[in-house]
């Protein structure tokens, strides 16, 4: 079970009714996170099991989803606590797009 959890990234969907994606990105950069390109993220964190560091990428499919390395704990993050960011698996993020009629 732990090995499986380590293989999946942490997805966080920006609640665009409360916060823009740009402002969410800026907030994480201000907290010391490094933004990396989506393909570099996949290579470093999913294929090569990169070292634990504060990094994230914009999801390659969904414009309002940020992707973090597995086991990144964001439960106490101010954006999560305020409801501006929702911690979800990618399938749930996709459902939100379908239900809202939004594009990817």
Coordinates of C-alpha atoms in Angstrom, one line a residue:
X1 CA 0.0 0.0 0.0
X2 CA 2.8 2.5 0.9
X3 CA 4.7 1.7 -2.3
X4 CA 1.5 2.4 -4.3
X5 CA 0.9 5.7 -2.6
X6 CA 4.4 6.8 -3.4
X7 CA 3.8 6.2 -7.1
X8 CA 0.9 8.6 -7.4
X9 CA 1.3 12.4 -7.4
X10 CA -0.8 14.7 -5.3
X11 CA -3.3 16.6 -7.3
X12 CA -4.8 19.9 -6.2
X13 CA -7.5 21.7 -8.1
X14 CA -7.7 25.5 -7.9
X15 CA -11.2 26.7 -7.0
X16 CA -11.3 29.4 -9.7
X17 CA -14.4 30.9 -8.2
X18 CA -12.2 32.1 -5.3
X19 CA -8.6 32.3 -6.8
X20 CA -6.9 32.4 -10.1
X21 CA -4.5 29.7 -11.2
X22 CA -1.8 32.4 -11.6
X23 CA -2.4 33.6 -8.0
X24 CA -2.2 30.0 -6.7
X25 CA 1.1 29.4 -8.6
X26 CA 2.5 32.7 -7.2
X27 CA 1.5 31.7 -3.6
X28 CA 3.3 28.4 -3.9
X29 CA 6.4 30.0 -5.3
X30 CA 6.3 32.5 -2.4
X31 CA 6.2 29.5 0.0
X32 CA 9.5 28.2 -1.5
X33 CA 8.1 25.7 -4.0
X34 CA 9.7 25.4 -7.4
X35 CA 7.5 25.3 -10.5
X36 CA 8.8 22.7 -13.0
X37 CA 7.6 21.8 -16.5
X38 CA 5.0 19.0 -16.6
X39 CA 7.2 16.6 -18.6
X40 CA 10.2 17.3 -16.3
X41 CA 7.9 16.6 -13.3
X42 CA 6.9 13.3 -14.7
X43 CA 10.5 12.4 -15.5
X44 CA 11.9 13.4 -12.1
X45 CA 9.2 12.4 -9.7
X46 CA 7.4 9.6 -11.3
X47 CA 10.0 7.8 -13.4
X48 CA 13.2 8.5 -11.5
X49 CA 11.6 8.8 -8.0
X50 CA 13.2 12.2 -7.5
X51 CA 14.3 13.4 -4.1
X52 CA 11.7 14.9 -1.8
X53 CA 11.6 18.6 -2.5
X54 CA 9.1 21.4 -2.7
X55 CA 8.1 21.4 -6.3
X56 CA 5.0 21.4 -8.5
X57 CA 3.8 21.5 -12.1
X58 CA 0.7 22.6 -13.9
X59 CA -1.2 19.5 -15.0
X60 CA -0.7 18.8 -18.7
X61 CA -4.4 18.1 -19.3
X62 CA -6.4 20.3 -16.9
X63 CA -5.6 24.1 -16.7
X64 CA -6.6 24.5 -13.1
X65 CA -4.8 21.6 -11.5
X66 CA -1.5 21.7 -9.8
X67 CA 0.5 18.4 -9.4
X68 CA 2.9 17.8 -6.5
X69 CA 5.2 14.9 -5.7
X70 CA 3.5 12.0 -3.9
X71 CA 3.3 12.4 -0.1
X72 CA 3.4 16.2 -0.3
X73 CA 1.3 17.2 2.7
X74 CA -0.9 20.2 1.9
X75 CA -3.7 19.6 4.4
X76 CA -2.7 22.6 6.5
X77 CA -1.8 24.9 3.6
X78 CA -3.7 28.2 3.8
X79 CA -5.2 27.8 0.3
X80 CA -6.6 24.4 1.2
X81 CA -7.9 25.5 4.5
X82 CA -9.7 28.5 2.9
X83 CA -11.2 26.3 0.1
X84 CA -9.3 28.0 -2.6
X85 CA -7.5 24.8 -3.4
X86 CA -9.1 21.3 -3.3
X87 CA -7.1 18.1 -2.8
X88 CA -8.5 15.6 -5.2
X89 CA -7.4 12.6 -7.3
X90 CA -7.1 13.4 -11.0
X91 CA -10.4 11.6 -11.8
X92 CA -12.3 13.8 -9.5
X93 CA -10.6 16.9 -11.0
X94 CA -11.7 15.7 -14.4
X95 CA -15.3 15.2 -13.2
X96 CA -15.4 18.8 -12.0
X97 CA -14.5 20.0 -15.5
X98 CA -17.2 17.8 -17.1
X99 CA -19.9 18.9 -14.7
X100 CA -19.0 22.6 -15.1
X101 CA -18.9 22.4 -18.9
X102 CA -15.3 23.7 -18.7
X103 CA -12.6 22.9 -21.2
X104 CA -9.3 21.4 -20.4

